[in-house]
Coordinates of C-alpha atoms in Angstrom, one line a residue:
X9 CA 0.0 0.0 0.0
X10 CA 1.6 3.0 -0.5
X11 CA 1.1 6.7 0.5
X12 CA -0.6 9.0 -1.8
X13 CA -0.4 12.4 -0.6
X14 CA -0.8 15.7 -3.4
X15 CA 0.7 18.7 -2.6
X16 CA 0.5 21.7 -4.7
X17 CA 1.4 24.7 -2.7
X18 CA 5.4 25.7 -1.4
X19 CA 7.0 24.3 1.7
X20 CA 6.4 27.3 3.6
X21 CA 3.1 27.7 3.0
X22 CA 2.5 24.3 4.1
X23 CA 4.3 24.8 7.6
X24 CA 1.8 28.0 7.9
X25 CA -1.2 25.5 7.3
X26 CA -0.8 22.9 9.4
X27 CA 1.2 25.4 12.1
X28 CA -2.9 27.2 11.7
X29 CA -4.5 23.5 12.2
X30 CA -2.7 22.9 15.1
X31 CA -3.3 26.2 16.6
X32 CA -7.2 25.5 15.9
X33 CA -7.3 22.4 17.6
X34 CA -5.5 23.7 20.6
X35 CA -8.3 26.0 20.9
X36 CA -6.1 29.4 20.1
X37 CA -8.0 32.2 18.4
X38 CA -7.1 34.3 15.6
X39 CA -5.0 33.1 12.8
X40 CA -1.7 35.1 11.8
X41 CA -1.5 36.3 15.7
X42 CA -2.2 33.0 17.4
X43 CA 0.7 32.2 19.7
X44 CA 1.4 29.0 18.0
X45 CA 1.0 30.4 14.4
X46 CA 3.2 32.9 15.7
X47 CA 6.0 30.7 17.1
X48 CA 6.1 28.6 14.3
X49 CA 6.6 31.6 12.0
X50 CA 10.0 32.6 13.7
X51 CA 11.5 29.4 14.1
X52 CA 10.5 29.3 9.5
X53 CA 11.8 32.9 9.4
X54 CA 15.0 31.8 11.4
X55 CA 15.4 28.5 9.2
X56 CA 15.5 26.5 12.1
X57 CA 15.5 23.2 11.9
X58 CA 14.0 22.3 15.1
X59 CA 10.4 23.3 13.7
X60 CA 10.2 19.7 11.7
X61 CA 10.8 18.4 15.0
X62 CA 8.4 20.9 17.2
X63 CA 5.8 20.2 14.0
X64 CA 6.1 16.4 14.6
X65 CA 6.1 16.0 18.6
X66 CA 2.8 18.3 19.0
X67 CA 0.8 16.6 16.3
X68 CA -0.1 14.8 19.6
X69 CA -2.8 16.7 19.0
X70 CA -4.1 15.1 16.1
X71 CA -4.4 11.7 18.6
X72 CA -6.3 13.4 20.8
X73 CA -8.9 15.5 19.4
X74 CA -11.9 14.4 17.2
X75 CA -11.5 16.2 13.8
X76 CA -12.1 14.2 10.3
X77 CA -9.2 16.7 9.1
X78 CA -6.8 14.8 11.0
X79 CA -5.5 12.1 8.6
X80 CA -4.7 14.4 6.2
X81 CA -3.3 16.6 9.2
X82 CA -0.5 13.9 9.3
X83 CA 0.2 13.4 5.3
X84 CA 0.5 16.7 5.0
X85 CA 3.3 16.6 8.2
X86 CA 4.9 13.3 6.7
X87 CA 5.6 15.7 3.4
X88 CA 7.2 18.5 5.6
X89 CA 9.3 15.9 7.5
X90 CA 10.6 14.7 4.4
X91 CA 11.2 18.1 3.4
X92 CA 13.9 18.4 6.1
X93 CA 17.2 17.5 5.3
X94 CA 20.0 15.2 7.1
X95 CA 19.9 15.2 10.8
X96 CA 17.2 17.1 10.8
X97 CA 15.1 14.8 9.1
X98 CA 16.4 12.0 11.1
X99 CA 15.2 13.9 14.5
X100 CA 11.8 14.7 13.1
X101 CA 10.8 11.3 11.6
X102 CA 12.0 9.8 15.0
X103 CA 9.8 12.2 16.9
X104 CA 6.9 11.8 14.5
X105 CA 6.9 7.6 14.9
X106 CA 7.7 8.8 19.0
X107 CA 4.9 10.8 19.0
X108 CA 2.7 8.1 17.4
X109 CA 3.7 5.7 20.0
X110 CA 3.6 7.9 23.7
X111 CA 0.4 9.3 23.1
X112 CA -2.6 7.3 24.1
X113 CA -5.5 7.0 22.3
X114 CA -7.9 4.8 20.7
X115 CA -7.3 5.8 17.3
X116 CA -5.1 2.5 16.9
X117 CA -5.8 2.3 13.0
X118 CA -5.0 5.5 12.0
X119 CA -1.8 5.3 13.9
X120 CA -1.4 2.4 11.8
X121 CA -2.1 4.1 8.6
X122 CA 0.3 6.8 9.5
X123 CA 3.1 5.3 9.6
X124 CA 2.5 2.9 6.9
X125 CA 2.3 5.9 4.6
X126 CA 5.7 7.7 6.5
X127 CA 7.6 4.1 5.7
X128 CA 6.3 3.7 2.0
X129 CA 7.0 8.0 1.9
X130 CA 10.9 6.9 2.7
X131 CA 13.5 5.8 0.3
X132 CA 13.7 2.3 0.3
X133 CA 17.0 2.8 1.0
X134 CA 16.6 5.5 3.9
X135 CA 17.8 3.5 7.6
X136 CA 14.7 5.8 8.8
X137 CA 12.5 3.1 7.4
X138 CA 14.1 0.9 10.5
X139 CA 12.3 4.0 12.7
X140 CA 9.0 3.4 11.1
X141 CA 9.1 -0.2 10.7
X142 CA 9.6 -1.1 14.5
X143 CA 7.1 1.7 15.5
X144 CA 4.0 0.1 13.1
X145 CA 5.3 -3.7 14.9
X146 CA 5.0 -1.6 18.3
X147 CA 1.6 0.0 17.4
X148 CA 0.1 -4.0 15.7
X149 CA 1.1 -5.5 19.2
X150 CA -0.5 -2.9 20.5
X151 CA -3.9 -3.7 19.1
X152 CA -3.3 -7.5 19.1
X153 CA -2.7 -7.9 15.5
X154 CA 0.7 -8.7 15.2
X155 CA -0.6 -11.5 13.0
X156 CA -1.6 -9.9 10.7
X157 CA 2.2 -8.6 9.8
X158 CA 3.7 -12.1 9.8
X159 CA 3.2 -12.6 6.4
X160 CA 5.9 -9.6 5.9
X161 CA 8.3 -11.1 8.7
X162 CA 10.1 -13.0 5.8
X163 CA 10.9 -9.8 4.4
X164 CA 12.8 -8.4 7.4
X165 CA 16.6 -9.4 6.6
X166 CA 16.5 -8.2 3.0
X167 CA 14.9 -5.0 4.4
X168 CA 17.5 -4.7 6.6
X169 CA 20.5 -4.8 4.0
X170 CA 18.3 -2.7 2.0
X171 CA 17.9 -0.2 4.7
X172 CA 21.6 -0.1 5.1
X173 CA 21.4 -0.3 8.7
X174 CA 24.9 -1.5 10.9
X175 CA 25.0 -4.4 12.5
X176 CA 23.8 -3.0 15.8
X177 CA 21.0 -2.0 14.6
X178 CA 20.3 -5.3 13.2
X179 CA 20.6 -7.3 16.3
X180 CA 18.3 -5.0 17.8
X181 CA 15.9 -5.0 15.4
X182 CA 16.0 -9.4 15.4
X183 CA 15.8 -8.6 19.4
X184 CA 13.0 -6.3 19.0
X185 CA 10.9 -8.6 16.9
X186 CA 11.7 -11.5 19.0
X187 CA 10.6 -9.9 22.0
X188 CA 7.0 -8.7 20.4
X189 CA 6.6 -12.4 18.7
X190 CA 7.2 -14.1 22.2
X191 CA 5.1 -11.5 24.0
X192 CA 2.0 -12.6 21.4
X193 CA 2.6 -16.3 22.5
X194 CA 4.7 -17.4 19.1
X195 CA 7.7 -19.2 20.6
X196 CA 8.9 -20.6 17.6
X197 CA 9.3 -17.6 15.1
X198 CA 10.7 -15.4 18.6
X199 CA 13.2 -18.2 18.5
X200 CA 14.0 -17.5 14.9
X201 CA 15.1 -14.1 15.3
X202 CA 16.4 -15.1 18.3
X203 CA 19.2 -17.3 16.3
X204 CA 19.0 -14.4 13.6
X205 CA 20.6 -12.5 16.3
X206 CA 22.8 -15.1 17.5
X207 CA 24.3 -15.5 13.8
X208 CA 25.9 -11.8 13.5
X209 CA 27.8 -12.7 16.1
X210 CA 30.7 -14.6 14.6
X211 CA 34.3 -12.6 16.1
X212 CA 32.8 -11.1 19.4
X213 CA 31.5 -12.5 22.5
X214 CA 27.8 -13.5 22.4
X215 CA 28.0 -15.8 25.4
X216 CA 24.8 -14.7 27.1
X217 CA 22.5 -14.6 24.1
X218 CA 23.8 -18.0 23.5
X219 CA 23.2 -19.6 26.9
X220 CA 20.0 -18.5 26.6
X221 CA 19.3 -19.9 23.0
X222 CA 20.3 -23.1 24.3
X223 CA 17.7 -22.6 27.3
X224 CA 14.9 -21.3 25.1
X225 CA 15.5 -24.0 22.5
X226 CA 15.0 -26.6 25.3
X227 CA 11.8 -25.3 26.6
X228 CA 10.2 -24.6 23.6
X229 CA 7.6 -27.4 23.3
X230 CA 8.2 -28.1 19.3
X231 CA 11.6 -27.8 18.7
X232 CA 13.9 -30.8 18.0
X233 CA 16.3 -29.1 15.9
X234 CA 19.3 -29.3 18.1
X235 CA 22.3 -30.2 15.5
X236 CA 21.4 -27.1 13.9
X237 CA 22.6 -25.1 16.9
X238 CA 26.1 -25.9 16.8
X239 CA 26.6 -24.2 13.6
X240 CA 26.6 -21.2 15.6
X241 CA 30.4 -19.9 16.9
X242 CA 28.8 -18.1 20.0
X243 CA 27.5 -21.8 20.9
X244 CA 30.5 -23.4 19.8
X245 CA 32.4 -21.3 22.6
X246 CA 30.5 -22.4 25.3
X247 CA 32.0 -26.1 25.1
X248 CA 32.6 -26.7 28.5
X249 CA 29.9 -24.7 30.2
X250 CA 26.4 -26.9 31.5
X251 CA 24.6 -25.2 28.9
X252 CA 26.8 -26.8 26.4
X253 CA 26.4 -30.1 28.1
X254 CA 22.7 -29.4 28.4
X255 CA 22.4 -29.1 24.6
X256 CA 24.4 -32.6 24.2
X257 CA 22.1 -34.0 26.4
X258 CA 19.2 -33.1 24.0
X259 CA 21.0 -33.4 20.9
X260 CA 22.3 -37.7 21.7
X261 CA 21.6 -38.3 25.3
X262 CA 19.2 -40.6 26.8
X263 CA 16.7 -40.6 28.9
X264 CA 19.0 -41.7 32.0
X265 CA 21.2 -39.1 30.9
X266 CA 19.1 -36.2 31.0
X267 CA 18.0 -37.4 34.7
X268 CA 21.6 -37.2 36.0
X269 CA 22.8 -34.1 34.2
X270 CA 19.1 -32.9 36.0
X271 CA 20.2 -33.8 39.1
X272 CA 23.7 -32.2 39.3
X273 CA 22.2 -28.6 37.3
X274 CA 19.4 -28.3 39.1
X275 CA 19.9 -24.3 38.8
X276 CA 19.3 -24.8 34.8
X277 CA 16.4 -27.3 35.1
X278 CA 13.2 -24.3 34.8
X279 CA 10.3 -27.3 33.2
X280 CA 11.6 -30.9 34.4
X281 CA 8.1 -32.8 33.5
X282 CA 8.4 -30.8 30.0
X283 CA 11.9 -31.7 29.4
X284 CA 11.6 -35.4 30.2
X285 CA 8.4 -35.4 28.0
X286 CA 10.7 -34.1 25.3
X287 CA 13.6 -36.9 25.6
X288 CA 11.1 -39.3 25.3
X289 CA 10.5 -38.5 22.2
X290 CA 13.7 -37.7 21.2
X291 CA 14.3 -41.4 22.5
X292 CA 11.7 -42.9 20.9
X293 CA 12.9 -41.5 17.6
X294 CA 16.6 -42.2 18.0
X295 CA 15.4 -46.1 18.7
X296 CA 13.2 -45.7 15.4
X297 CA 16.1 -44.6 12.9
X298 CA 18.7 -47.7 14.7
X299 CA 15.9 -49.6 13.7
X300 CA 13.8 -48.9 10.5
X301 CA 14.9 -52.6 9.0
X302 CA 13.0 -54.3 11.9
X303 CA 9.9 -54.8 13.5
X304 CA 10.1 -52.5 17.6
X305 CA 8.6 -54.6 20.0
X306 CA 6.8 -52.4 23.1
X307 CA 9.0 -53.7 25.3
X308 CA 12.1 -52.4 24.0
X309 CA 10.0 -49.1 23.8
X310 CA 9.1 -49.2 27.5
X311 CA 12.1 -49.9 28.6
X312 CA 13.9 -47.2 26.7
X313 CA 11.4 -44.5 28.0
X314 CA 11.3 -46.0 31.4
X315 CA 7.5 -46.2 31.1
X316 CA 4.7 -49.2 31.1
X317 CA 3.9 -51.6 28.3
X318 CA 0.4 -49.5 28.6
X319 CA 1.5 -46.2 27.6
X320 CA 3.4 -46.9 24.3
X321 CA 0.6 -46.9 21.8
X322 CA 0.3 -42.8 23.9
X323 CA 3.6 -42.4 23.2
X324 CA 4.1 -43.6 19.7
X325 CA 1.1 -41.5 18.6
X326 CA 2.7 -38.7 19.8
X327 CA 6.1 -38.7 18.4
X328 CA 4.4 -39.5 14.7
X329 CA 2.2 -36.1 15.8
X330 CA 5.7 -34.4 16.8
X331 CA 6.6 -35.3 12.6
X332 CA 9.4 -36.8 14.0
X333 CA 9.0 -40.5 13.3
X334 CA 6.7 -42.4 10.3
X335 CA 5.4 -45.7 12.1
X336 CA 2.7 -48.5 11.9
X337 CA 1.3 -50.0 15.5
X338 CA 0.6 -53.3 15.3
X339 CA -1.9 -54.0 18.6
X340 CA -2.3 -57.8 18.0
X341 CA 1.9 -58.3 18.3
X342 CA 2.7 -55.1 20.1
X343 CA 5.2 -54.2 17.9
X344 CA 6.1 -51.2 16.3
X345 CA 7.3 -50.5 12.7
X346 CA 8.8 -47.5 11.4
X347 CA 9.2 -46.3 8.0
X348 CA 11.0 -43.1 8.9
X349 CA 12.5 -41.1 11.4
X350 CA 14.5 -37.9 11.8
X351 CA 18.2 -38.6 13.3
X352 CA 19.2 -36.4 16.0
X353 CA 22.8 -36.1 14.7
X354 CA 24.2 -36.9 11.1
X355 CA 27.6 -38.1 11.9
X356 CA 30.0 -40.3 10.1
X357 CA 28.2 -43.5 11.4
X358 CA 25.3 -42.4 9.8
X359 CA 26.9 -41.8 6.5
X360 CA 28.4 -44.8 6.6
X361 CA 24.7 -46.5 7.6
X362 CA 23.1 -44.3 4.4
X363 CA 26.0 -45.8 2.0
X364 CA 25.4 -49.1 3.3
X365 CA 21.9 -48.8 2.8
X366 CA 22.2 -46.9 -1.0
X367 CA 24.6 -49.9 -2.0
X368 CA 21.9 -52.8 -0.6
X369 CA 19.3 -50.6 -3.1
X370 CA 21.4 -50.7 -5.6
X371 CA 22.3 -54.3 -5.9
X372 CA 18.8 -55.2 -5.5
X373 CA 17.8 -52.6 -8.8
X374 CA 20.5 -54.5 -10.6
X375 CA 18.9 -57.4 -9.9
X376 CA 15.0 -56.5 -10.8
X377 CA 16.8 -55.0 -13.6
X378 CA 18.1 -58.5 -15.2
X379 CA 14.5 -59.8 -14.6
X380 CA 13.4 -56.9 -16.5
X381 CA 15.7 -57.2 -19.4
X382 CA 14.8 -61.4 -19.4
X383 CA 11.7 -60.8 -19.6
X384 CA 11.9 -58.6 -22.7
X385 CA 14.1 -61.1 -24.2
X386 CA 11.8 -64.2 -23.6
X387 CA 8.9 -61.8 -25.5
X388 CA 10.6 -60.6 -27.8
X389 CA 11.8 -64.7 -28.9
X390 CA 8.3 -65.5 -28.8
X391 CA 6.6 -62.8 -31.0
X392 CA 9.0 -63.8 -33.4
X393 CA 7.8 -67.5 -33.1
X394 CA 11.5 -68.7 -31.4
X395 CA 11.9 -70.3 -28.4
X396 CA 15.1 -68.4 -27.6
X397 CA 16.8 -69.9 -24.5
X398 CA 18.1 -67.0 -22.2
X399 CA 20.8 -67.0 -19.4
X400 CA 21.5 -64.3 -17.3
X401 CA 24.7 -63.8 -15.7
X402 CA 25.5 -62.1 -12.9
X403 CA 29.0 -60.6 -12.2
X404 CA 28.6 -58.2 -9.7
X405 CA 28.9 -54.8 -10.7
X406 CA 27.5 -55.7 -14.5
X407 CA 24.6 -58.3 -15.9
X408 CA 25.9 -60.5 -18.9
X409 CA 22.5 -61.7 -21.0
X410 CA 23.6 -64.2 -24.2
X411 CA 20.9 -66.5 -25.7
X412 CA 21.9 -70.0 -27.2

């Protein structure tokens, strides 16, 4: 959506008419000898550029009054912002998204609208956009409709190199919107920015932010991803430290495991019944990929998550729910047979276990394959009204066919 406003008239003349508005509104009379008018007019005369700022900080006024002028109040201010030039301009936009933000009133949606049209009114390239992008996030939460900008979240780190913003402001900016996702109940997409954060920090020392990630990453009810942490330098530093350990626990630990690193870190431990619900899953998947080429029996699955015959069918269901393991109950046997599952960490061993696997699929294509080309052979003899014998050799690597 973007901001149409028309102007027609010179700068100054549009500082006189909205200097007049605001005078009306504030209840001043006369027009040329109102104090406000009159004020405004030195600080023009002077070329001062602290009236784009004055202009934008008591537009309060607008917020607070009931005029159907108003909206067009503020256009008509977001073109003599712009107007200003370098740090002047920087000061005014700032107080005009400030101004938008401090002063209460109910008029949520037109604060809205404002600074939607002061962002689209910006360069694309202007780092002010960074003023009124965080300010319209503020203003959404605000009204409980963050939602309702989520679908331009995936936007946010090509808006920030296209803002040209420094890295500072970047991390505050992934803080900011993590912060304002959490605080509307999204866990998962806080977390996001959270490691969006986490990922400018290659050189210098990030140790906090990353002992919390670790934390956050644990408590969060849906997240399994813990390999993709350690891509992270800032984690990668804290080898050593019990959030470190904590994270191993979760990313190839057991069960058992878990309970004893509980029992020494109590301090770090905020949701135990949470966290073992989570390594039973975790569990439960690590037995499903050791074991996709055989039939799970519930005992083994009990005794891995330390729980009764009775509750595995409850606990299978829930880690196929989790999207972490593909399995088939069998009630009759009590077994348990899984097509697929996720592997917690994709080491070595399990490249060796994939090329073992590729290789056992490949032998057996070679082998439908002879069948295949047989069978083609044996038609193909008997359209022609032969009875061509056919033997198939099989050396290995290649398939020798030769009919006698």
């Amino acid at each position: 959506m973007s901001a149409n406003i028309f102007v027609q008239s010179s700068i100054e003349s549009q500082i006189a008419d909205l200097a007049l508005y605001i005078s009306n509104l504030r209840g001043e009379e006369g027009e040329n000898d109102a104090p406000y008018v009159k004020e405004i007019t030195q600080l023009l005369e002077k070329k001062d550029d602290a009236l784009y700022t004055k202009l934008a900080q008591d537009a309060s006024v607008f917020l607070t009054e009931n005029d159907r002028e108003v909206e067009g109040a503020f256009n008509l201010l977001i073109v003599i912002v712009l107007n200003a030039s370098g740090a002047a301009q920087t000061s005014a936009v700032q107080a005009l998204t400030a101004t938008l933000l401090k002063t209460e009133s109910s008029k949520t949606s037109l604060k809205q609208k404002i600074l939607l049209n002061l962002y689209n009114a910006l360069p694309g390239n202007s780092p002010l956009r960074y003023d009124a992008f965080t300010a319209l996030v503020e203003v959404t939460v605000q009204a409980d409709e963050l939602d309702s900008l989520y679908g331009q979240l995936d936007h946010i780190d090509a808006w920030a190199k296209q803002w040209g913003i420094d890295v500072d402001a970047q991390r505050k900016l992934y803080r900011f919107l993590s912060e304002k996702l959490n605080q509307a109940g999204d866990e998962k997409q806080a977390f996001d920015f959270t490691l969006k954060e986490l990922a400018t920090h290659e050189n210098d020392d990030a140790s906090e932010l990353a002992r919390q990630a670790i934390l956050r990453a644990v408590a969060i009810d849906n997240f399994f991803a813990f390999e993709d942490l350690l891509q992270y330098p800032a984690i990668q530093k804290l080898k050593g430290q019990p959030e470190y350990d904590l994270l191993q626990v979760f990313l190839s630990g057991t069960l058992s495991t878990y309970k004893t690193f509980a029992s020494s870190h109590a301090d770090l431990i905020k949701n135990g019944d949470d966290n073992i619900r989570k390594m039973r899953l975790l569990s439960l998947a690590s037995l499903g990929s050791d074991n996709l080429a055989r039939s799970l029996s519930y005992q083994e699955i009990a005794a891995s998550l330390e729980i009764s015959e009775d509750e595995v069918e409850m606990w299978v269901i829930d880690v196929i729910r989790a999207g972490l393991v593909e399995a088939k109950l069998d009630q009759l046997n009590k077994t348990v047979s899984v097509h697929r599952s996720i592997y917690r960490v994709f080491s070595k061993d399990q490249w060796q276990l994939l090329s073992s696997r590729l290789r056992t699929w490949k032998e057996s294509l070679g082998e439908i394959t002879a069948v295949i080309g047989n069978a083609k052979l044996i038609a193909g003899g008997a359209l022609q009204g032969g009875a061509a014998a056919v033997v198939v050799e099989d050396k290995s690597a290649e398939v020798t066919v030769s009919t006698k």
